[in-house]
JSON list of C-alpha atoms in Angstrom, two decimals:
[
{"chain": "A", "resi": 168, "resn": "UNK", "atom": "CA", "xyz": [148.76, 132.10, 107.76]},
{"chain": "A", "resi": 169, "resn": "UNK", "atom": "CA", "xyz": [146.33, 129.87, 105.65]},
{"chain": "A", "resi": 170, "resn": "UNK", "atom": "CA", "xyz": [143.69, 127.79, 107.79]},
{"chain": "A", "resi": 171, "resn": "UNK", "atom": "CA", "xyz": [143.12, 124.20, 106.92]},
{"chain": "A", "resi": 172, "resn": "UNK", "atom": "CA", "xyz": [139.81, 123.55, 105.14]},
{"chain": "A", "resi": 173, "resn": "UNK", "atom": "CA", "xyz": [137.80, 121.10, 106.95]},
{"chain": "A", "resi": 174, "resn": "UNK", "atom": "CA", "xyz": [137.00, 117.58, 105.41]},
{"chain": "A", "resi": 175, "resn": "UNK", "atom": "CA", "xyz": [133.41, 117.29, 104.32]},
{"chain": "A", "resi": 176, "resn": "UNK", "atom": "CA", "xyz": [131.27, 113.69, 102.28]},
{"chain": "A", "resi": 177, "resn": "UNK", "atom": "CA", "xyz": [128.04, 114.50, 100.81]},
{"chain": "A", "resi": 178, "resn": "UNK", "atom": "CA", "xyz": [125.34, 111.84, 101.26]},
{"chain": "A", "resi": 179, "resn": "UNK", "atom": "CA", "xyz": [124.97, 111.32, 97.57]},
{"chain": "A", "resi": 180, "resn": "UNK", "atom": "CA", "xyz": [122.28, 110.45, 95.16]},
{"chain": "A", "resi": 181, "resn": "UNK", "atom": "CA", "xyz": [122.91, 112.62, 92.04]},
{"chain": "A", "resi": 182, "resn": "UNK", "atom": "CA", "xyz": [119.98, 114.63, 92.81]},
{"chain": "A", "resi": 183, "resn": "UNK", "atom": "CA", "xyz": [119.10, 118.00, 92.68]},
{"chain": "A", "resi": 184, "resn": "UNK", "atom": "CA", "xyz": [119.45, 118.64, 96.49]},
{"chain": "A", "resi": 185, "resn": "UNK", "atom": "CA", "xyz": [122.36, 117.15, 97.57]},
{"chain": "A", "resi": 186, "resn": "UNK", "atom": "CA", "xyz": [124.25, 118.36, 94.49]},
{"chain": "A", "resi": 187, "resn": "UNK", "atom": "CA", "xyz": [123.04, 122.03, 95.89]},
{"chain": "A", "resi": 188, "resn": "UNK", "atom": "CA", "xyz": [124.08, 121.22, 98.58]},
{"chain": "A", "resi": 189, "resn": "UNK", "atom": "CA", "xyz": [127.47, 120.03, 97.68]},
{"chain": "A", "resi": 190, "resn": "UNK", "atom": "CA", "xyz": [128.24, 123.34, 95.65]},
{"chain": "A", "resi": 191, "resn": "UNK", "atom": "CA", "xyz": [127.32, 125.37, 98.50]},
{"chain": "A", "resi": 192, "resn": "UNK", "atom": "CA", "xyz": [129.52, 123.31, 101.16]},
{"chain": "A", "resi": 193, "resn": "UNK", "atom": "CA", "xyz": [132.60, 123.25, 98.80]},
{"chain": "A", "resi": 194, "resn": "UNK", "atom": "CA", "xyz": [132.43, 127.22, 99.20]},
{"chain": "A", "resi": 195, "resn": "UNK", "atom": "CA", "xyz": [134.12, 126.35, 102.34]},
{"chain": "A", "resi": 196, "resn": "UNK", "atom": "CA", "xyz": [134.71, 122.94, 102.78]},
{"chain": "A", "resi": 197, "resn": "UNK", "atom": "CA", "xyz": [136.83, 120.23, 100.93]},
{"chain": "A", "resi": 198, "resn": "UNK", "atom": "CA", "xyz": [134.71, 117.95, 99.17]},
{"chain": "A", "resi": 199, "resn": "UNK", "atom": "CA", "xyz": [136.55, 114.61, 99.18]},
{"chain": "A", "resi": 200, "resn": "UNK", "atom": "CA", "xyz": [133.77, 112.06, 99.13]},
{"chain": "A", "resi": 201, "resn": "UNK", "atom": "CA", "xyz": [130.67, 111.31, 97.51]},
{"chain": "A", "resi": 202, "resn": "UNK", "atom": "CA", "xyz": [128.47, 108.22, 99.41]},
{"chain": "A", "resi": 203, "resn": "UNK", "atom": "CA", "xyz": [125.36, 106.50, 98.87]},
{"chain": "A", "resi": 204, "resn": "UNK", "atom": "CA", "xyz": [123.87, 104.38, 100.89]},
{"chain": "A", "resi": 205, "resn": "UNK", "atom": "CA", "xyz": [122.39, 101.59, 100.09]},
{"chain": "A", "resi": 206, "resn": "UNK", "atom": "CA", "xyz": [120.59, 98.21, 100.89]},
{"chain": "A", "resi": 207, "resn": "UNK", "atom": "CA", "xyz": [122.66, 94.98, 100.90]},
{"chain": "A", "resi": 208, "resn": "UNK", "atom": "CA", "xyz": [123.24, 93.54, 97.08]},
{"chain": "A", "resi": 209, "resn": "UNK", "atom": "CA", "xyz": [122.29, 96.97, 95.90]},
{"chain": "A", "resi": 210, "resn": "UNK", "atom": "CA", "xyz": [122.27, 97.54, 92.35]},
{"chain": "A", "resi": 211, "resn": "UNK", "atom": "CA", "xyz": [120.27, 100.89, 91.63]},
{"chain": "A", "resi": 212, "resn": "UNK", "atom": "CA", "xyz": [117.27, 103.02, 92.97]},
{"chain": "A", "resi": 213, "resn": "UNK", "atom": "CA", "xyz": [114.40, 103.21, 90.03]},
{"chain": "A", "resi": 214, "resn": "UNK", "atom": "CA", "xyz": [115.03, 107.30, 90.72]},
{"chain": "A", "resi": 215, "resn": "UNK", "atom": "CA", "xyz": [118.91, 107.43, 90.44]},
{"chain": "A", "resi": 216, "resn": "UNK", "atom": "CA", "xyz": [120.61, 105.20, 88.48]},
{"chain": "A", "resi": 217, "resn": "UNK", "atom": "CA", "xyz": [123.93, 103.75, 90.13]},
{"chain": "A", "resi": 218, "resn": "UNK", "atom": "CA", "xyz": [125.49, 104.02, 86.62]},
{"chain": "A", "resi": 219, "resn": "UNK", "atom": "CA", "xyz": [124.48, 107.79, 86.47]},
{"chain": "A", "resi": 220, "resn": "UNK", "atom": "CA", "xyz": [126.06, 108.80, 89.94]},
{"chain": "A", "resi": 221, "resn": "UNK", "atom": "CA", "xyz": [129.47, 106.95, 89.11]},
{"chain": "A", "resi": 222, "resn": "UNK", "atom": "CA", "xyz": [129.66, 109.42, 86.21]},
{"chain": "A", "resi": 223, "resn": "UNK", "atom": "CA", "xyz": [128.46, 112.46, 88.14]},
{"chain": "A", "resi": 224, "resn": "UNK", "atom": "CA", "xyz": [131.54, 111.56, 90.56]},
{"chain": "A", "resi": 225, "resn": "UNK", "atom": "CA", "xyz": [133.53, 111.28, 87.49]},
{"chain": "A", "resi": 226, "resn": "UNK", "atom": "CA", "xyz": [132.69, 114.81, 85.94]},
{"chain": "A", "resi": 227, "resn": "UNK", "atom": "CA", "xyz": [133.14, 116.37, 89.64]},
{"chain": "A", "resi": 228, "resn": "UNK", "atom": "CA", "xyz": [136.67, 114.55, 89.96]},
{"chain": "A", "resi": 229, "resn": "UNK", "atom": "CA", "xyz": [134.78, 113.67, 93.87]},
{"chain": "A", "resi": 230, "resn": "UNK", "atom": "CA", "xyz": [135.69, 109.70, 95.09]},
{"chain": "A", "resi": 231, "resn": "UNK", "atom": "CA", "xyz": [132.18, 108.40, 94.76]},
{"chain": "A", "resi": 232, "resn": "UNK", "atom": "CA", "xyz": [132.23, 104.46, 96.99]},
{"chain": "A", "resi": 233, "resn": "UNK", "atom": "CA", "xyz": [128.32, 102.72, 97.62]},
{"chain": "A", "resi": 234, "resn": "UNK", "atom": "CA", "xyz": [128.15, 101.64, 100.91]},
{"chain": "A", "resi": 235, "resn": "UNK", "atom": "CA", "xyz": [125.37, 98.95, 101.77]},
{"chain": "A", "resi": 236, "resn": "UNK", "atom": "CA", "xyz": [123.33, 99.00, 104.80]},
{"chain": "A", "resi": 237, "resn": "UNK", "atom": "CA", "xyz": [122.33, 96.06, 106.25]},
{"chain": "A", "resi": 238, "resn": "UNK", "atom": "CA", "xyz": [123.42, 93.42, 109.11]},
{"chain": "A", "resi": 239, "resn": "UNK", "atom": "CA", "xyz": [121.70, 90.48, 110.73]},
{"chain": "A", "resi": 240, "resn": "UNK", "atom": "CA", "xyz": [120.69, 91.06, 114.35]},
{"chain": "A", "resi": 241, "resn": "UNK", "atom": "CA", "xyz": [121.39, 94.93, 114.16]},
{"chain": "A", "resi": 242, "resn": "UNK", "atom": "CA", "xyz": [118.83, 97.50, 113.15]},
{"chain": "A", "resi": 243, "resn": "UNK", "atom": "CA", "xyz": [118.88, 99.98, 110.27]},
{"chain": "A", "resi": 244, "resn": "UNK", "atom": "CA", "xyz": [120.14, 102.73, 112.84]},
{"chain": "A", "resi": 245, "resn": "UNK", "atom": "CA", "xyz": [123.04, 100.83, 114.11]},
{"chain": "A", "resi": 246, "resn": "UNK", "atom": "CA", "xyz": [124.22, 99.82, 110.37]},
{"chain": "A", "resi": 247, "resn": "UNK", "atom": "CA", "xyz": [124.17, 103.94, 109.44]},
{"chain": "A", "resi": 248, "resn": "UNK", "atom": "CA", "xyz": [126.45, 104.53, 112.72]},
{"chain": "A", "resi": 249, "resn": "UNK", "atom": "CA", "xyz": [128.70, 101.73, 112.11]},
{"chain": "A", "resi": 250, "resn": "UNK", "atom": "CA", "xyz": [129.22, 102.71, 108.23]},
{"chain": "A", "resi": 251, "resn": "UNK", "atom": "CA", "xyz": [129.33, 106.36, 109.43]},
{"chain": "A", "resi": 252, "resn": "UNK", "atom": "CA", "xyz": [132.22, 105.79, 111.66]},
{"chain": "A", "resi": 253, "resn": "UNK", "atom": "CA", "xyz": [134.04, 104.04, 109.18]},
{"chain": "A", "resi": 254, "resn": "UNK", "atom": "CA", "xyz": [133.92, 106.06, 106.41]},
{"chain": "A", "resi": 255, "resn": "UNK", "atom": "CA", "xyz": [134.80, 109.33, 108.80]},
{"chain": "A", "resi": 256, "resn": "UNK", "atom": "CA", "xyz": [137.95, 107.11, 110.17]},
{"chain": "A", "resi": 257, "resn": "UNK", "atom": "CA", "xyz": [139.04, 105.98, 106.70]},
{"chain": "A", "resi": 258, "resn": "UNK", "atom": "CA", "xyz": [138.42, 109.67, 104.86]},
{"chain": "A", "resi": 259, "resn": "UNK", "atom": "CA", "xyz": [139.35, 111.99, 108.12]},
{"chain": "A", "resi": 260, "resn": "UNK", "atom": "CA", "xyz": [136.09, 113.56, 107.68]},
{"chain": "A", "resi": 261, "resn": "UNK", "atom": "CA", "xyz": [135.22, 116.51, 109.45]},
{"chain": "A", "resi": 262, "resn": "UNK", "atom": "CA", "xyz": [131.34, 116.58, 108.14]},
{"chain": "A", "resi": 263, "resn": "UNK", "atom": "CA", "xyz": [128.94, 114.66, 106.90]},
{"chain": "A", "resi": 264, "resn": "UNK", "atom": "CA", "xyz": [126.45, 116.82, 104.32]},
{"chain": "A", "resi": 265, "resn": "UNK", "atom": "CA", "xyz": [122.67, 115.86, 103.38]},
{"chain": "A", "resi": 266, "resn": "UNK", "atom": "CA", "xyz": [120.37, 117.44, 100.91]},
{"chain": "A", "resi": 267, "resn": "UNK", "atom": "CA", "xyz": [117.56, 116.93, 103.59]},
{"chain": "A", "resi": 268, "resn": "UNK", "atom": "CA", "xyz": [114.74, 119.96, 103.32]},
{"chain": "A", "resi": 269, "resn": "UNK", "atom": "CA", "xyz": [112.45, 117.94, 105.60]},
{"chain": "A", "resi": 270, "resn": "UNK", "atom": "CA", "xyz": [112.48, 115.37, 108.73]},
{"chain": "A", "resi": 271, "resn": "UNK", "atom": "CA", "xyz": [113.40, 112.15, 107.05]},
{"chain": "A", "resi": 272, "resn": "UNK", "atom": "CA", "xyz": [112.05, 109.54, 109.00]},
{"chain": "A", "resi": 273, "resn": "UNK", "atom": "CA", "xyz": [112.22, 110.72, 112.13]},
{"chain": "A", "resi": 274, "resn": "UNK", "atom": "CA", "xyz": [115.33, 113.12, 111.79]},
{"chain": "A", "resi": 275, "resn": "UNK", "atom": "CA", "xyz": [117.62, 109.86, 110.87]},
{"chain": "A", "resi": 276, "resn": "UNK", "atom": "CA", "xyz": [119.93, 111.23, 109.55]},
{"chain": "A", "resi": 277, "resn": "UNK", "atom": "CA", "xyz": [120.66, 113.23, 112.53]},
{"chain": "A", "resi": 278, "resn": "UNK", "atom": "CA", "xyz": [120.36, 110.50, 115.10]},
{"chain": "A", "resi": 279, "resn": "UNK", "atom": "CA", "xyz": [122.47, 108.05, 112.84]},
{"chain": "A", "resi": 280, "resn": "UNK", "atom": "CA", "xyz": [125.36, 110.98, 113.07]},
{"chain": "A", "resi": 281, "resn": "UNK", "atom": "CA", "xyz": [124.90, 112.15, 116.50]},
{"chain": "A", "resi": 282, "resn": "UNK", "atom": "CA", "xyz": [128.25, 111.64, 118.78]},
{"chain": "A", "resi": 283, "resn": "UNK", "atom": "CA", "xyz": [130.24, 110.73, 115.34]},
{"chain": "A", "resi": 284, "resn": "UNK", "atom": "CA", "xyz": [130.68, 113.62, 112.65]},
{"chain": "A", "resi": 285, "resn": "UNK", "atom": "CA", "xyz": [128.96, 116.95, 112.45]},
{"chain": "A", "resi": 286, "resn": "UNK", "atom": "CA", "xyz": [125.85, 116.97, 110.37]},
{"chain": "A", "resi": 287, "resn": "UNK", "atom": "CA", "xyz": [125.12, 119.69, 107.76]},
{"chain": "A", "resi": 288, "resn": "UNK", "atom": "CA", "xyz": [122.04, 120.49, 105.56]},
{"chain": "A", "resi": 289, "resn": "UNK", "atom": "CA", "xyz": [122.22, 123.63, 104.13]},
{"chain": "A", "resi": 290, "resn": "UNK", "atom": "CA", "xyz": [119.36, 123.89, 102.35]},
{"chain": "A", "resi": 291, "resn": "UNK", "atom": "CA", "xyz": [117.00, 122.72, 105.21]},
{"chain": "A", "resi": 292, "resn": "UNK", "atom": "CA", "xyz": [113.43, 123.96, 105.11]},
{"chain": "A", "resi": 293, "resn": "UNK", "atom": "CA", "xyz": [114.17, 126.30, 101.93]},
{"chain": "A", "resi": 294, "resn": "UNK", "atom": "CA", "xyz": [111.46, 127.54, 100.28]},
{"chain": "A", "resi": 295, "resn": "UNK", "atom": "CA", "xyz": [110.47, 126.12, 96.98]},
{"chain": "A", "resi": 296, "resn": "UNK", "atom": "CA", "xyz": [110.44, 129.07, 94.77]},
{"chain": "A", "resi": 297, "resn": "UNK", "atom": "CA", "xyz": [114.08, 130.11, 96.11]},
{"chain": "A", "resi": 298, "resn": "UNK", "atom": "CA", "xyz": [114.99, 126.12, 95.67]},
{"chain": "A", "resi": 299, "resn": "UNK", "atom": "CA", "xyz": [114.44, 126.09, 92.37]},
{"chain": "A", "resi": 300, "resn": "UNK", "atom": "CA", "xyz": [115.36, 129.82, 91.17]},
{"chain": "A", "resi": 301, "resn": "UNK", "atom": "CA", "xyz": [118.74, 128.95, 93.18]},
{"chain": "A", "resi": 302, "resn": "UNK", "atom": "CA", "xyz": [118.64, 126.00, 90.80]},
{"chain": "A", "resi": 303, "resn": "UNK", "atom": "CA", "xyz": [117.74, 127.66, 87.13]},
{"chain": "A", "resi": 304, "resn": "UNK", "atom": "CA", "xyz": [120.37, 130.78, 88.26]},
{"chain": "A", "resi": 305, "resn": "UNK", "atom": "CA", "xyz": [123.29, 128.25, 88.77]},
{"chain": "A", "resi": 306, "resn": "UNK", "atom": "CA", "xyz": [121.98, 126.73, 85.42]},
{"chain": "A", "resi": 307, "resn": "UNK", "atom": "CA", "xyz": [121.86, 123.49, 86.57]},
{"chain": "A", "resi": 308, "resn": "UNK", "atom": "CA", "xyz": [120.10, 120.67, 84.00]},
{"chain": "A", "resi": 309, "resn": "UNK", "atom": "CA", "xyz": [117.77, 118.63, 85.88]},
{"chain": "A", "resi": 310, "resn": "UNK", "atom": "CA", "xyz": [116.51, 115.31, 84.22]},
{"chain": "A", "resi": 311, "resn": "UNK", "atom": "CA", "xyz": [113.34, 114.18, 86.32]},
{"chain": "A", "resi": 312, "resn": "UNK", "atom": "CA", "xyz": [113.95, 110.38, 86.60]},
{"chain": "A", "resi": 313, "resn": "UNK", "atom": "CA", "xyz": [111.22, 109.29, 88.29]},
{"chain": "A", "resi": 314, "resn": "UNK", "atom": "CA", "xyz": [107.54, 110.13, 89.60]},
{"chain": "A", "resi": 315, "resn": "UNK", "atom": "CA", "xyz": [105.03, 108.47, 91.60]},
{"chain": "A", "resi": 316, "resn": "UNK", "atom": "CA", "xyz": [101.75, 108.17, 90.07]},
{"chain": "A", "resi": 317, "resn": "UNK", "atom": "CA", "xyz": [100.19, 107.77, 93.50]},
{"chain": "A", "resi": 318, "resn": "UNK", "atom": "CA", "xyz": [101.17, 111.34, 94.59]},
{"chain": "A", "resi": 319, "resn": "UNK", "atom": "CA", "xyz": [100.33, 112.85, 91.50]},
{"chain": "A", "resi": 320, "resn": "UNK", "atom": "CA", "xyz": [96.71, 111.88, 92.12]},
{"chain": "A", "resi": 321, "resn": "UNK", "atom": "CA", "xyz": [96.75, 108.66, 90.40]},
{"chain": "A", "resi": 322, "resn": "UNK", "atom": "CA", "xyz": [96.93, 110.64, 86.74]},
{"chain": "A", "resi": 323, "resn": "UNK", "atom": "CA", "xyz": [99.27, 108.73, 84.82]},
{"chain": "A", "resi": 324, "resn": "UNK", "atom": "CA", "xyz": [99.15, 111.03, 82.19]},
{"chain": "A", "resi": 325, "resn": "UNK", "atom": "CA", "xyz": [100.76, 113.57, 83.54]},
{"chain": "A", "resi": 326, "resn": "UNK", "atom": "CA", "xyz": [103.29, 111.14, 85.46]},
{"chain": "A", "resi": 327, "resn": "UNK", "atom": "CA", "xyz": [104.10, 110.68, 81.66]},
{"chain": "A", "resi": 328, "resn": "UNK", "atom": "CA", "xyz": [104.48, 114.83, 81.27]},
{"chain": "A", "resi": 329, "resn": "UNK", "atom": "CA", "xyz": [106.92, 114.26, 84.12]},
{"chain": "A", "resi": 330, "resn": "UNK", "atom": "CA", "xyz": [109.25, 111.62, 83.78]},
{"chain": "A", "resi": 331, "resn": "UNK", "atom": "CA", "xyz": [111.84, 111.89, 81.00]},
{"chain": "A", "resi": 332, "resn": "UNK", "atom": "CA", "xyz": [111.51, 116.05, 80.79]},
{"chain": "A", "resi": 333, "resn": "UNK", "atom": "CA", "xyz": [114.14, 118.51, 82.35]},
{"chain": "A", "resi": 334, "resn": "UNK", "atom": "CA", "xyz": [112.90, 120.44, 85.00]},
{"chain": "A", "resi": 335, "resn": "UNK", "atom": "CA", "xyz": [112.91, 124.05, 83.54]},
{"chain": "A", "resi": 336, "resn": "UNK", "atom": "CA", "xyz": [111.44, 127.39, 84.66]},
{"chain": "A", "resi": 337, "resn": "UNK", "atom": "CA", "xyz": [109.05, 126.09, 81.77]},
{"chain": "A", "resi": 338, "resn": "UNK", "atom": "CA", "xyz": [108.25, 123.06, 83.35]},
{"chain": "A", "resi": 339, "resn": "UNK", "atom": "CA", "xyz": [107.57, 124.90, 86.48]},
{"chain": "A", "resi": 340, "resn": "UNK", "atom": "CA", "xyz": [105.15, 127.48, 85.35]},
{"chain": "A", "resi": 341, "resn": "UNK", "atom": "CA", "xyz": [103.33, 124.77, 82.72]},
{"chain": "A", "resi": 342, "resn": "UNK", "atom": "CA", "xyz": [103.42, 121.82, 84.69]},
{"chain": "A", "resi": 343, "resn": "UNK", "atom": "CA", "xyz": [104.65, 122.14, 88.13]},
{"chain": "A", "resi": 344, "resn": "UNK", "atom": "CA", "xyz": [102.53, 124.97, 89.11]},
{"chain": "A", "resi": 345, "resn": "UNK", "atom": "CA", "xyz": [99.47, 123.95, 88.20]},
{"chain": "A", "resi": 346, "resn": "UNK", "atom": "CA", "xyz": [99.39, 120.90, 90.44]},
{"chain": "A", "resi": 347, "resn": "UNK", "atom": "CA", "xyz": [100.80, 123.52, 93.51]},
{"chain": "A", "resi": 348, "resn": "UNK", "atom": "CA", "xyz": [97.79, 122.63, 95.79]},
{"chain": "A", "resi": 349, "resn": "UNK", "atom": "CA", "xyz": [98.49, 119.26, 95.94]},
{"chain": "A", "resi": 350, "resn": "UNK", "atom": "CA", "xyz": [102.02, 118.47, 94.83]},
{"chain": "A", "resi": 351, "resn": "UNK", "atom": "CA", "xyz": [105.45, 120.17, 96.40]},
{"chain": "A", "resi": 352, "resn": "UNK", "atom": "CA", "xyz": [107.11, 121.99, 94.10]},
{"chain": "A", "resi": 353, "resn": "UNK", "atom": "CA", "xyz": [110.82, 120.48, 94.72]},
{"chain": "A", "resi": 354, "resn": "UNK", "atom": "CA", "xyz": [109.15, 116.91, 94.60]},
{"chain": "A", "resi": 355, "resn": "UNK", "atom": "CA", "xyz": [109.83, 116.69, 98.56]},
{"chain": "A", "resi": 356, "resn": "UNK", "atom": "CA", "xyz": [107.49, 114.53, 99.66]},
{"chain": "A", "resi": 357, "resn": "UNK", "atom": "CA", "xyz": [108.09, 111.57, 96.82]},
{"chain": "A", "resi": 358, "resn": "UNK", "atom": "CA", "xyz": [105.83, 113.32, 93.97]},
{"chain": "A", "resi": 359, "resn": "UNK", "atom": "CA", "xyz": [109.12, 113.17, 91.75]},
{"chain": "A", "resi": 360, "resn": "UNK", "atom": "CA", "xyz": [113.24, 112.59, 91.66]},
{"chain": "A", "resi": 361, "resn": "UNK", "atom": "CA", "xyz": [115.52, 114.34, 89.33]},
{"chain": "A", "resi": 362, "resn": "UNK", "atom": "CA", "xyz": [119.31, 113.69, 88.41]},
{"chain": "A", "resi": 363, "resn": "UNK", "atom": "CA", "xyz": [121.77, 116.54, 87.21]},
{"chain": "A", "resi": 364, "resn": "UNK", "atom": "CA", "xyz": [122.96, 116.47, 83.87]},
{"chain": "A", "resi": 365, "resn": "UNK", "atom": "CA", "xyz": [125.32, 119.00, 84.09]},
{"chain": "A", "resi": 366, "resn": "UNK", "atom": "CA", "xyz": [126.45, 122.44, 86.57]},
{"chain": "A", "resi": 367, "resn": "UNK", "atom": "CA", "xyz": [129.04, 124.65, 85.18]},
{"chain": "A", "resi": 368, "resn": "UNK", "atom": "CA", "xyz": [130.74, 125.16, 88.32]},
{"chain": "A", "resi": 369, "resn": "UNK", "atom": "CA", "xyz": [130.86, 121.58, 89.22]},
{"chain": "A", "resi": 370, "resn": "UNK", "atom": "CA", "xyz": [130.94, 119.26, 85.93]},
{"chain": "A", "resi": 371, "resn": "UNK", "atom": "CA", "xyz": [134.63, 120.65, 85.14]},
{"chain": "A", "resi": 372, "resn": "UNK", "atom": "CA", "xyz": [133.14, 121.70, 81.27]},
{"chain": "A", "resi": 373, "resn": "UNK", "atom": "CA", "xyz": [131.00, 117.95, 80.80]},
{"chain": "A", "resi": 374, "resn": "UNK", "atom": "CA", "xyz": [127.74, 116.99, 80.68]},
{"chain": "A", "resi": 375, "resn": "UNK", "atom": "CA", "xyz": [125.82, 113.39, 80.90]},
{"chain": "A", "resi": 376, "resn": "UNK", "atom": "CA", "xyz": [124.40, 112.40, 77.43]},
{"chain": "A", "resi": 377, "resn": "UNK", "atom": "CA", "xyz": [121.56, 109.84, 77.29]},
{"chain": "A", "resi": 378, "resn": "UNK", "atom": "CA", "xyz": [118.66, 107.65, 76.13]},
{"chain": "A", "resi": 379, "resn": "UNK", "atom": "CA", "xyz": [116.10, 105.67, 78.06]},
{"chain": "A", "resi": 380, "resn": "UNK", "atom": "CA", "xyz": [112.27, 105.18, 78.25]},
{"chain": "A", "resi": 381, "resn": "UNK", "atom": "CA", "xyz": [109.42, 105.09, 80.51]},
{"chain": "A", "resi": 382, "resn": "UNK", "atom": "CA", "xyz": [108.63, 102.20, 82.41]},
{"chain": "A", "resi": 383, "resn": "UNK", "atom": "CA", "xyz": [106.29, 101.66, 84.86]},
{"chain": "A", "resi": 384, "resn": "UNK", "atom": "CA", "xyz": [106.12, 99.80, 88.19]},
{"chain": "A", "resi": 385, "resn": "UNK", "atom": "CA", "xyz": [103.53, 99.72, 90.54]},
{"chain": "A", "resi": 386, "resn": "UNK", "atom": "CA", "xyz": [102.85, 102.99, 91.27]},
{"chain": "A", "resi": 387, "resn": "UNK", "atom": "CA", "xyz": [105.97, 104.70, 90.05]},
{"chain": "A", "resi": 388, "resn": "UNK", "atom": "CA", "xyz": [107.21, 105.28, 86.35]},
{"chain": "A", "resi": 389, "resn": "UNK", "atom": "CA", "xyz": [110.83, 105.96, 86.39]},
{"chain": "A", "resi": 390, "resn": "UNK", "atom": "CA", "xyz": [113.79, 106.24, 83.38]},
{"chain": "A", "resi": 391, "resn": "UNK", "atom": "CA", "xyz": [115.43, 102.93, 82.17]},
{"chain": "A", "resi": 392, "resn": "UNK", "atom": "CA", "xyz": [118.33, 104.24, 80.95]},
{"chain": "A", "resi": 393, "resn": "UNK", "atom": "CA", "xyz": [119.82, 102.14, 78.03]},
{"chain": "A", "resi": 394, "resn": "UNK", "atom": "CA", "xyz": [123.04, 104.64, 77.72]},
{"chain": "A", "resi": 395, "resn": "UNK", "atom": "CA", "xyz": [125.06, 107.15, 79.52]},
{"chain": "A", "resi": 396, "resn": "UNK", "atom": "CA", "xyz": [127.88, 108.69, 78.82]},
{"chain": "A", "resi": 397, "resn": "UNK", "atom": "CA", "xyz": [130.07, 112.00, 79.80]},
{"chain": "A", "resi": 398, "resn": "UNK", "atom": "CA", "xyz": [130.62, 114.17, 76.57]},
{"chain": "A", "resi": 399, "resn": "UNK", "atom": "CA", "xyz": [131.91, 117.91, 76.45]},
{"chain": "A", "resi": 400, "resn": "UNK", "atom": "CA", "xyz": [129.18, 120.65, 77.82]}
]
């Protein structure tokens, strides 16, 4: 007698962790949602374009919605558990995924789920090197979108080395790995943000096409995009 699949939504950025973590949860889960939160009026994040997840959904054939965050009189916690609720009510989700590898703000995440849906992150605490060989062998294309020239010791230079390439085994062994000692080497703590182009096993044979440029804000330089589009891998 077959068992039911449970009912999983993948907090959702178009990243490279959460999409990890969505193709190892759809091993044996249902993937039926992709969501990203966001604050109220949202329009994108300088490190994943809004216009770049909607096609990621797209490719994946996943339900993508944005859901913003943000209520007069209640705090940032309550919002989370209120949306959370929601969405598991209106989707009849049995779990709620993250691409977390490290306590987020004081384990948010878990504390905005606690009591409501079961929490998975399945790639929690992974080791770098594994990360990103787990990455390269499931031949995923990684655009880095964004970098903060802050955390990569004020060198905008090499923030400009960053931002725009695909992060390759290439990239890790010229670029990355150099900068070990002082930068993580899955971007973890805010050095850099990628977006996925393209997995085999998830993009159902299409990949995201693009142009864009360098721009830089503050202490961040991140990818204006000026086209996307989904076009045959």
């Amino acid at each position: 007698m077959a068992t039911t699949r449970k009912r999983a939504a993948i907090s959702f950025t178009g990243g490279k962790d959460c999409t990890l973590a969505m193709a190892m949860t759809k091993k044996t889960h249902d993937v039926v949602l992709l969501v990203t939160f966001g604050p109220k009026n949202f329009r994108s994040f300088k490190a994943h374009s809004l216009e770049v997840i909607q096609l990621q959904a797209k490719a994946m054939a996943v339900e993508h919605i944005l859901v913003e965050i943000g209520e007069e009189g209640k705090t940032h916690l309550e919002c989370y558990r209120e949306a959370i609720v929601e969405i598991r009510d209106k989707y009849n989700l049995d779990l709620l995924v993250t691409g977390d590898i490290l306590n987020v703000c004081d384990n948010f995440m878990t504390r905005a789920t606690q009591g409501i849906i079961e929490l998975s992150s399945p790639i929690w605490a992974i080791d770098r090197h594994k990360l990103l060989d787990t990455l390269f062998e499931h031949k995923f294309e990684l655009l880095i979108t964004c970098a903060s020239i802050k955390k990569l010791g004020d060198d905008e230079d090499l923030a400009r080395k960053f931002v725009g390439s695909k992060l390759t085994p290439e990239f890790l062994a010229e670029t990355l790995e150099p900068q070990a000692k002082t930068v993580d080497l899955g971007g973890e703590l805010g050095e850099f943000h990628t977006m996925v182009l393209t997995v085999p096993e998830l993009y159902n044979g299409q990949r995201i096409e693009y142009e864009g440029r360098q721009i830089v804000e503050g202490e961040y330089m991140y990818m204006e995009f000026d086209s996307v589009r989904l076009v045959p891998a």
